[in-house]
Amino acid sequence: MEKKKNISMAVIKRLPKYHRYLNELMNNDVDRISSKELSEKIGFTASQIRQDLNCFGDFGQQGYGYNVRELYNQISSILGLNKKYNTIIVGAGNIGQAIANYKFDRLGFNLIGIFDANPKLIGIKIRDVGIQDIDELKTFLVENSVDIAFICVPRVNAQKVSNELVVNGVKAIWNFAPVDLDVPEDVTVENVHLSESLLTLVYLLNQNEEK
Amino acid sequence: MEKKKNISMAVIKRLPKYHRYLNELMNNDVDRISSKELSEKIGFTASQIRQDLNCFGDFGQQGYGYNVRELYNQISSILGLNKKYNTIIVGAGNIGQAIANYKFDRLGFNLIGIFDANPKLIGIKIRDVGIQDIDELKTFLVENSVDIAFICVPRVNAQKVSNELVVNGVKAIWNFAPVDLDVPEDVTVENVHLSESLLTLVYLLNQNEEK
């Protein structure tokens, strides 16, 4: 049913945004919405929206628009949110702790382990998950099924951690370290490079001021 | 000297990455590098690199390659890092505190204020900057020149905070709240939407597993 061939990265990157807006609409008890109304909210053109959603199947009805809950469920399912994911955090510094406190469980992400090398942190619990010694990581990966690892260690340790995760079967890494990880093709990495985002902002700020 | 016309967003987004790699090369005492060698490190093609850098001026010499420090300085200057920026953080929850602990001062960002509505947080110092009551924000903005504000408040409060920042002259917002802010054209916003990044990862993980 779903047409998943040759979906461009640009479309994929927009899916979570649809997901967020549809969730908001549901929370505001909106039952249905036209691509035009959705366009006004989300900022993509109506034809862009129709095109995007057509990549994945036939949503929406002429003259009716989209059923919000149905579209939300479909996009959730396309994103893979109809499953649960076991996650771990490696690196319980500032950013690791912040991520641990995020309520990603709402979206189906179960945090099952947190690891750090700092003896002072070991044993501390964040949302019921105790921080373990990073030396336990390998055993933990062998004994537990981990779907996604969040790397929040300093730059110099990130590749080493990544190697250990990959060799023990982790297929998805959410990387907060300011480094591009070298991983095999069957491993997916999504980077959150904060400094790069801030530098982009500064560049655009200066361009805007020159106008 | 600099050709800044019609630089595509894709090129702009790559600049901070060049900046990071050149910084690493400098730290490893590499004096010069060819576009081919840089390509192997950074993962863009050599012709892409030459094209990108040509957007901004004439870098590199045939047969010599790029002088690493010179190119780093030039890109720093293009990004606007030859100036200092006063920054504030609004919202001192987990992510706000994590950001406050980041050493962005190294890049020229001075954190001069942190604000939160939670009375329990007020007065606590993070890296020598005390958390102030958010009710003080307006006065602070009037009395201080703030270049960039980092919004780390919950979703429901983000637009209100943004409005207050904008009305008091802030021209750049680094937004961590999962909401698209409505700002005038002369205000630059860069979003870090963590949930969206995680959902993209999950989608790609599932696609990879289907292969």
Coordinates of C-alpha atoms in Angstrom, one line a residue:
Chain A
M1 CA 0.0 0.0 0.0
E2 CA 2.7 2.5 1.0
K3 CA 4.8 3.9 -1.8
K4 CA 8.2 4.2 -0.2
K5 CA 10.5 4.2 -3.3
N6 CA 12.9 7.1 -3.8
I7 CA 11.6 9.3 -1.0
S8 CA 13.9 12.3 -0.9
M9 CA 15.6 13.2 2.3
A10 CA 13.9 16.6 2.2
V11 CA 10.5 14.9 2.4
I12 CA 11.7 12.6 5.2
K13 CA 12.9 15.5 7.2
R14 CA 9.5 17.1 6.9
L15 CA 7.6 14.1 8.2
P16 CA 8.4 14.7 11.9
K17 CA 7.1 18.2 11.5
Y18 CA 3.8 16.9 10.1
H19 CA 3.7 14.6 13.0
R20 CA 4.1 17.4 15.5
Y21 CA 1.5 19.7 13.9
L22 CA -1.1 16.9 13.6
N23 CA -0.5 16.0 17.2
E24 CA -1.2 19.6 18.2
L25 CA -4.3 19.7 16.1
M26 CA -5.5 16.5 17.8
N27 CA -4.8 18.1 21.2
N28 CA -7.0 21.0 20.1
D29 CA -9.8 18.6 19.1
V30 CA -9.5 19.4 15.4
D31 CA -11.0 16.5 13.5
R32 CA -10.2 17.3 9.9
I33 CA -8.2 19.9 8.0
S34 CA -7.7 20.8 4.4
S35 CA -4.2 21.0 2.8
K36 CA -4.7 24.7 2.6
E37 CA -5.5 25.1 6.3
L38 CA -2.6 22.8 7.2
S39 CA -0.4 24.9 4.9
E40 CA -1.2 28.1 6.8
K41 CA -0.3 26.4 10.0
I42 CA 2.8 24.5 9.0
G43 CA 4.3 27.0 6.5
F44 CA 4.7 24.6 3.5
T45 CA 2.5 25.2 0.5
A46 CA -0.7 23.3 0.0
S47 CA 0.7 21.6 -3.1
Q48 CA 3.9 20.7 -1.3
I49 CA 1.8 19.0 1.4
R50 CA -0.2 17.1 -1.1
Q51 CA 2.9 16.0 -2.9
D52 CA 4.7 15.0 0.3
L53 CA 1.8 12.9 1.6
N54 CA 1.3 11.3 -1.8
C55 CA 4.8 9.8 -1.5
F56 CA 3.4 7.5 1.1
G57 CA -0.1 6.7 -0.1
D58 CA -3.5 8.2 -0.8
F59 CA -4.4 10.4 2.1
G60 CA -7.1 13.0 2.1
Q61 CA -10.3 13.2 0.2
Q62 CA -11.3 15.9 -2.4
G63 CA -13.6 18.4 -0.7
Y64 CA -13.1 16.9 2.8
G65 CA -9.4 17.3 3.5
Y66 CA -7.5 15.1 5.9
N67 CA -8.9 13.2 8.8
V68 CA -6.4 14.5 11.4
R69 CA -6.3 11.4 13.7
E70 CA -6.0 9.1 10.7
L71 CA -3.3 11.0 9.1
Y72 CA -1.4 11.3 12.4
N73 CA -1.7 7.5 12.9
Q74 CA -0.5 6.9 9.3
I75 CA 2.5 9.2 9.7
S76 CA 3.3 7.7 13.1
S77 CA 3.3 4.3 11.4
I78 CA 5.4 5.5 8.5
L79 CA 7.9 6.9 10.9
G80 CA 8.0 3.6 12.7
L81 CA 6.3 4.8 15.9
N82 CA 3.9 1.9 16.0
K83 CA 6.8 0.0 17.6
K84 CA 8.7 0.5 20.9
Y85 CA 12.4 1.2 21.0
N86 CA 14.9 0.4 23.7
T87 CA 17.3 3.3 24.0
I88 CA 20.5 3.9 26.1
I89 CA 22.5 7.0 26.7
V90 CA 26.2 6.9 26.7
G91 CA 27.7 9.9 28.5
A92 CA 25.7 11.4 31.4
G93 CA 27.2 14.9 31.4
N94 CA 25.0 17.9 30.9
I95 CA 23.6 17.0 27.6
G96 CA 23.2 13.3 28.4
Q97 CA 21.3 14.2 31.6
A98 CA 19.1 16.7 29.7
I99 CA 18.3 14.0 27.1
A100 CA 17.6 11.5 29.9
N101 CA 15.0 13.9 31.4
Y102 CA 13.2 14.4 28.1
K103 CA 10.0 12.5 27.9
F104 CA 10.7 10.6 24.8
D105 CA 8.9 7.6 26.3
R106 CA 5.7 9.3 25.2
L107 CA 6.8 8.6 21.6
G108 CA 7.7 4.9 22.4
F109 CA 11.3 5.3 23.4
N110 CA 12.1 3.3 26.5
L111 CA 15.3 4.5 28.2
I112 CA 16.8 1.2 29.6
G113 CA 20.4 2.3 30.4
I114 CA 22.7 5.2 31.1
F115 CA 26.5 4.9 31.1
D116 CA 29.3 7.1 32.1
A117 CA 33.0 6.9 32.9
N118 CA 32.8 9.4 35.9
P119 CA 32.8 7.4 39.2
K120 CA 30.9 10.3 40.8
L121 CA 27.9 9.8 38.5
I122 CA 27.6 6.0 38.8
G123 CA 24.6 4.9 40.8
I124 CA 22.8 8.2 40.4
K125 CA 19.3 7.7 39.1
I126 CA 17.6 9.8 36.4
R127 CA 13.9 9.0 35.9
D128 CA 14.4 5.6 37.6
V129 CA 17.4 4.6 35.4
G130 CA 20.6 4.3 37.3
I131 CA 23.9 5.5 35.7
Q132 CA 26.2 2.5 35.2
D133 CA 30.0 2.3 34.7
I134 CA 30.8 2.5 31.0
D135 CA 32.9 -0.6 31.5
E136 CA 29.5 -2.4 31.9
L137 CA 28.4 -1.3 28.5
K138 CA 29.5 -4.3 26.5
T139 CA 27.9 -6.8 28.9
F140 CA 24.7 -4.7 28.9
L141 CA 24.6 -4.7 25.1
V142 CA 25.0 -8.5 25.0
E143 CA 22.3 -9.1 27.6
N144 CA 19.8 -6.5 26.3
S145 CA 18.3 -5.6 23.0
V146 CA 19.2 -2.0 22.4
D147 CA 17.6 -0.3 19.3
I148 CA 19.0 3.2 19.6
A149 CA 22.0 4.6 21.4
F150 CA 22.4 8.3 22.2
I151 CA 26.0 9.3 22.2
C152 CA 26.6 12.2 24.6
V153 CA 30.3 11.7 25.4
P154 CA 33.1 14.2 24.6
R155 CA 34.3 14.4 21.1
V156 CA 37.5 12.4 21.7
N157 CA 35.6 9.4 23.0
A158 CA 32.7 9.3 20.6
Q159 CA 34.3 7.1 17.9
K160 CA 35.4 4.6 20.4
V161 CA 32.0 4.4 22.0
S162 CA 30.4 4.2 18.5
N163 CA 32.7 1.2 17.6
E164 CA 31.7 -0.6 20.8
L165 CA 28.0 0.0 20.1
V166 CA 28.2 -1.2 16.5
V167 CA 30.3 -4.3 17.2
N168 CA 27.6 -5.3 19.7
G169 CA 24.7 -4.9 17.2
V170 CA 23.3 -1.4 17.7
K171 CA 21.9 -0.2 14.4
A172 CA 21.0 3.4 15.2
I173 CA 23.0 6.2 16.8
W174 CA 21.8 9.6 17.9
N175 CA 25.0 11.5 18.1
F176 CA 25.5 14.7 20.1
A177 CA 29.3 14.7 20.0
P178 CA 30.7 17.2 17.6
V179 CA 32.3 14.6 15.3
D180 CA 31.2 12.7 12.3
L181 CA 31.2 9.0 13.2
D182 CA 32.6 6.4 11.0
V183 CA 30.1 3.5 10.9
P184 CA 29.2 0.6 8.6
E185 CA 26.5 1.2 6.0
D186 CA 23.8 -0.7 7.9
V187 CA 24.1 1.6 10.9
T188 CA 22.1 4.9 10.8
V189 CA 23.5 8.0 12.5
E190 CA 21.6 11.2 13.1
N191 CA 23.7 14.1 14.3
V192 CA 22.8 16.9 16.6
H193 CA 25.7 19.3 16.1
L194 CA 24.9 22.1 18.4
S195 CA 27.9 24.3 17.6
E196 CA 27.1 24.1 13.9
S197 CA 23.5 25.1 14.4
L198 CA 24.7 28.1 16.5
L199 CA 27.3 29.1 13.8
T200 CA 24.6 28.9 11.1
L201 CA 22.5 31.3 13.2
V202 CA 25.3 33.8 13.6
Y203 CA 26.0 33.7 9.9
L204 CA 22.3 34.4 9.1
L205 CA 22.1 37.1 11.8
N206 CA 25.0 39.0 10.1
Q207 CA 23.5 38.6 6.7
N208 CA 20.2 39.9 7.9
E209 CA 21.9 42.9 9.5
E210 CA 23.7 43.8 6.2
K211 CA 20.4 44.1 4.4
Chain B
M1 CA 36.4 40.9 -2.0
E2 CA 33.9 38.5 -0.7
K3 CA 31.2 37.3 -3.1
K4 CA 28.2 36.8 -0.9
K5 CA 25.4 37.0 -3.4
N6 CA 22.9 34.2 -3.7
I7 CA 24.7 31.8 -1.4
S8 CA 22.4 28.8 -1.1
M9 CA 21.3 27.6 2.3
A10 CA 23.0 24.2 1.6
V11 CA 26.4 25.9 1.3
I12 CA 25.8 28.0 4.4
K13 CA 24.9 24.9 6.3
R14 CA 28.2 23.3 5.3
L15 CA 30.3 26.3 6.5
P16 CA 30.3 25.4 10.2
K17 CA 31.4 21.9 9.2
Y18 CA 34.4 23.3 7.3
H19 CA 35.1 25.4 10.4
R20 CA 35.1 22.4 12.7
Y21 CA 37.4 20.3 10.4
L22 CA 39.8 23.1 9.9
N23 CA 40.0 23.7 13.6
E24 CA 40.8 20.0 14.1
L25 CA 43.5 20.2 11.4
M26 CA 45.0 23.2 13.1
N27 CA 45.0 21.4 16.4
N28 CA 46.8 18.5 14.7
D29 CA 49.4 21.0 13.4
V30 CA 48.4 20.5 9.7
D31 CA 49.5 23.6 7.8
R32 CA 48.1 23.0 4.4
I33 CA 45.7 20.7 2.7
S34 CA 44.5 20.0 -0.8
S35 CA 40.8 19.9 -1.6
K36 CA 41.2 16.2 -2.3
E37 CA 42.6 15.5 1.2
L38 CA 40.0 17.7 2.8
S39 CA 37.4 15.9 0.8
E40 CA 38.5 12.5 2.3
K41 CA 38.2 13.9 5.8
I42 CA 35.0 15.8 5.5
G43 CA 33.1 13.6 3.1
F44 CA 32.2 16.2 0.5
T45 CA 33.6 15.8 -2.9
A46 CA 36.7 17.8 -3.8
S47 CA 34.8 19.7 -6.5
Q48 CA 32.0 20.5 -4.0
I49 CA 34.6 21.9 -1.6
R50 CA 36.2 24.1 -4.3
Q51 CA 32.7 25.3 -5.4
D52 CA 31.6 26.0 -1.9
L53 CA 34.7 28.0 -1.0
N54 CA 34.6 29.9 -4.3
C55 CA 31.3 31.3 -3.3
F56 CA 33.1 33.4 -0.8
G57 CA 36.3 34.4 -2.5
D58 CA 39.5 33.0 -4.0
F59 CA 40.9 30.5 -1.6
G60 CA 43.6 27.9 -2.3
Q61 CA 46.3 27.9 -4.8
Q62 CA 46.8 25.5 -7.7
G63 CA 49.3 22.8 -6.7
Y64 CA 49.5 24.1 -3.1
G65 CA 46.1 23.6 -1.7
Y66 CA 44.7 25.5 1.2
N67 CA 46.6 27.2 3.9
V68 CA 44.7 25.7 6.9
R69 CA 45.0 28.6 9.3
E70 CA 44.2 31.2 6.7
L71 CA 41.2 29.3 5.5
Y72 CA 40.0 28.8 9.1
N73 CA 40.3 32.5 9.8
Q74 CA 38.5 33.4 6.6
I75 CA 35.6 31.0 7.3
S76 CA 35.5 32.3 10.9
S77 CA 35.2 35.8 9.5
I78 CA 32.6 34.8 6.9
L79 CA 30.6 33.2 9.7
G80 CA 30.9 36.4 11.8
L81 CA 33.1 34.9 14.4
N82 CA 35.5 37.9 14.3
K83 CA 33.0 39.6 16.6
K84 CA 31.8 38.8 20.1
Y85 CA 28.2 38.1 20.9
N86 CA 26.3 38.6 24.1
T87 CA 23.9 35.8 24.7
I88 CA 21.2 34.9 27.2
I89 CA 19.4 31.7 28.0
V90 CA 15.7 31.9 28.7
G91 CA 14.6 28.7 30.5
A92 CA 17.0 27.0 32.9
G93 CA 15.6 23.5 32.9
N94 CA 17.6 20.5 31.7
I95 CA 18.4 21.7 28.3
G96 CA 18.9 25.3 29.3
Q97 CA 21.4 24.2 32.0
A98 CA 23.1 21.9 29.5
I99 CA 23.5 24.7 27.1
A100 CA 24.8 27.1 29.8
N101 CA 27.5 24.6 30.6
Y102 CA 28.6 24.3 27.0
K103 CA 31.8 26.3 26.3
F104 CA 30.5 28.4 23.5
D105 CA 32.6 31.3 24.9
R106 CA 35.5 29.7 23.1
L107 CA 33.8 30.7 19.9
G108 CA 33.1 34.3 21.1
F109 CA 29.7 33.8 22.7
N110 CA 29.5 35.5 26.1
L111 CA 26.7 34.3 28.3
I112 CA 25.5 37.3 30.2
G113 CA 22.2 36.2 31.6
I114 CA 20.0 33.2 32.4
F115 CA 16.3 33.5 33.2
D116 CA 13.7 31.1 34.6
A117 CA 10.2 31.3 36.1
N118 CA 10.9 28.7 38.7
P119 CA 11.7 30.3 42.1
K120 CA 13.8 27.3 43.1
L121 CA 16.3 28.0 40.4
I122 CA 16.6 31.7 40.9
G123 CA 20.0 32.7 42.3
I124 CA 21.7 29.5 41.4
K125 CA 24.9 30.1 39.4
I126 CA 25.9 28.3 36.3
R127 CA 29.5 29.1 35.2
D128 CA 29.4 32.4 37.2
V129 CA 26.1 33.5 35.7
G130 CA 23.2 33.7 38.2
I131 CA 19.7 32.6 37.2
Q132 CA 17.4 35.5 37.3
D133 CA 13.6 35.7 37.6
I134 CA 12.0 35.8 34.2
D135 CA 10.1 38.9 35.3
E136 CA 13.5 40.7 35.1
L137 CA 14.0 39.8 31.5
K138 CA 12.5 43.0 30.0
T139 CA 14.6 45.3 32.2
F140 CA 17.7 43.3 31.4
L141 CA 17.1 43.6 27.7
V142 CA 16.7 47.3 28.0
E143 CA 19.8 47.7 30.0
N144 CA 22.0 45.3 28.1
S145 CA 22.9 44.7 24.5
V146 CA 21.8 41.1 23.8
D147 CA 22.7 39.7 20.4
I148 CA 21.4 36.2 20.6
A149 CA 18.8 34.6 22.9
F150 CA 18.6 30.9 23.5
I151 CA 15.0 29.8 24.1
C152 CA 14.9 26.7 26.3
V153 CA 11.4 27.1 27.8
P154 CA 8.5 24.7 27.4
R155 CA 6.6 24.7 24.2
V156 CA 3.6 26.6 25.5
N157 CA 5.7 29.6 26.7
A158 CA 8.1 29.9 23.8
Q159 CA 6.1 32.3 21.6
K160 CA 5.4 34.6 24.5
V161 CA 9.2 34.7 25.4
S162 CA 10.0 35.2 21.7
N163 CA 7.7 38.2 21.5
E164 CA 9.2 39.8 24.5
L165 CA 12.7 39.3 23.1
V166 CA 11.8 40.7 19.7
V167 CA 10.0 43.7 21.1
N168 CA 13.1 44.5 23.1
G169 CA 15.4 44.3 20.1
V170 CA 16.8 40.8 20.0
K171 CA 17.5 39.9 16.4
A172 CA 18.6 36.3 16.7
I173 CA 17.0 33.4 18.5
W174 CA 18.3 29.9 19.0
N175 CA 15.2 27.9 19.7
F176 CA 15.1 24.6 21.5
A177 CA 11.3 24.6 22.1
P178 CA 9.4 22.2 19.8
V179 CA 7.4 25.0 18.1
D180 CA 7.9 27.2 15.1
L181 CA 8.2 30.8 16.3
D182 CA 6.4 33.6 14.6
V183 CA 8.9 36.5 14.3
P184 CA 9.3 39.5 12.1
E185 CA 11.4 39.2 8.9
D186 CA 14.4 40.9 10.4
V187 CA 14.7 38.4 13.2
T188 CA 16.7 35.2 12.5
V189 CA 15.6 31.9 14.2
E190 CA 17.5 28.7 14.1
N191 CA 15.7 25.7 15.6
V192 CA 17.0 22.7 17.3
H193 CA 14.0 20.4 17.3
L194 CA 15.3 17.3 19.1
S195 CA 12.2 15.2 18.8
E196 CA 12.2 15.7 15.0
S197 CA 15.8 14.7 14.8
L198 CA 15.0 11.5 16.8
L199 CA 12.0 10.7 14.6
T200 CA 14.1 11.1 11.5
L201 CA 16.6 8.6 12.9
V202 CA 13.8 6.1 13.6
Y203 CA 12.5 6.4 10.1
L204 CA 15.9 5.8 8.6
L205 CA 16.6 2.9 11.0
N206 CA 13.4 1.2 9.8
Q207 CA 14.2 1.9 6.1
N208 CA 17.7 0.5 6.6
E209 CA 16.3 -2.7 8.2
E210 CA 13.9 -3.3 5.3
K211 CA 16.8 -3.4 2.9

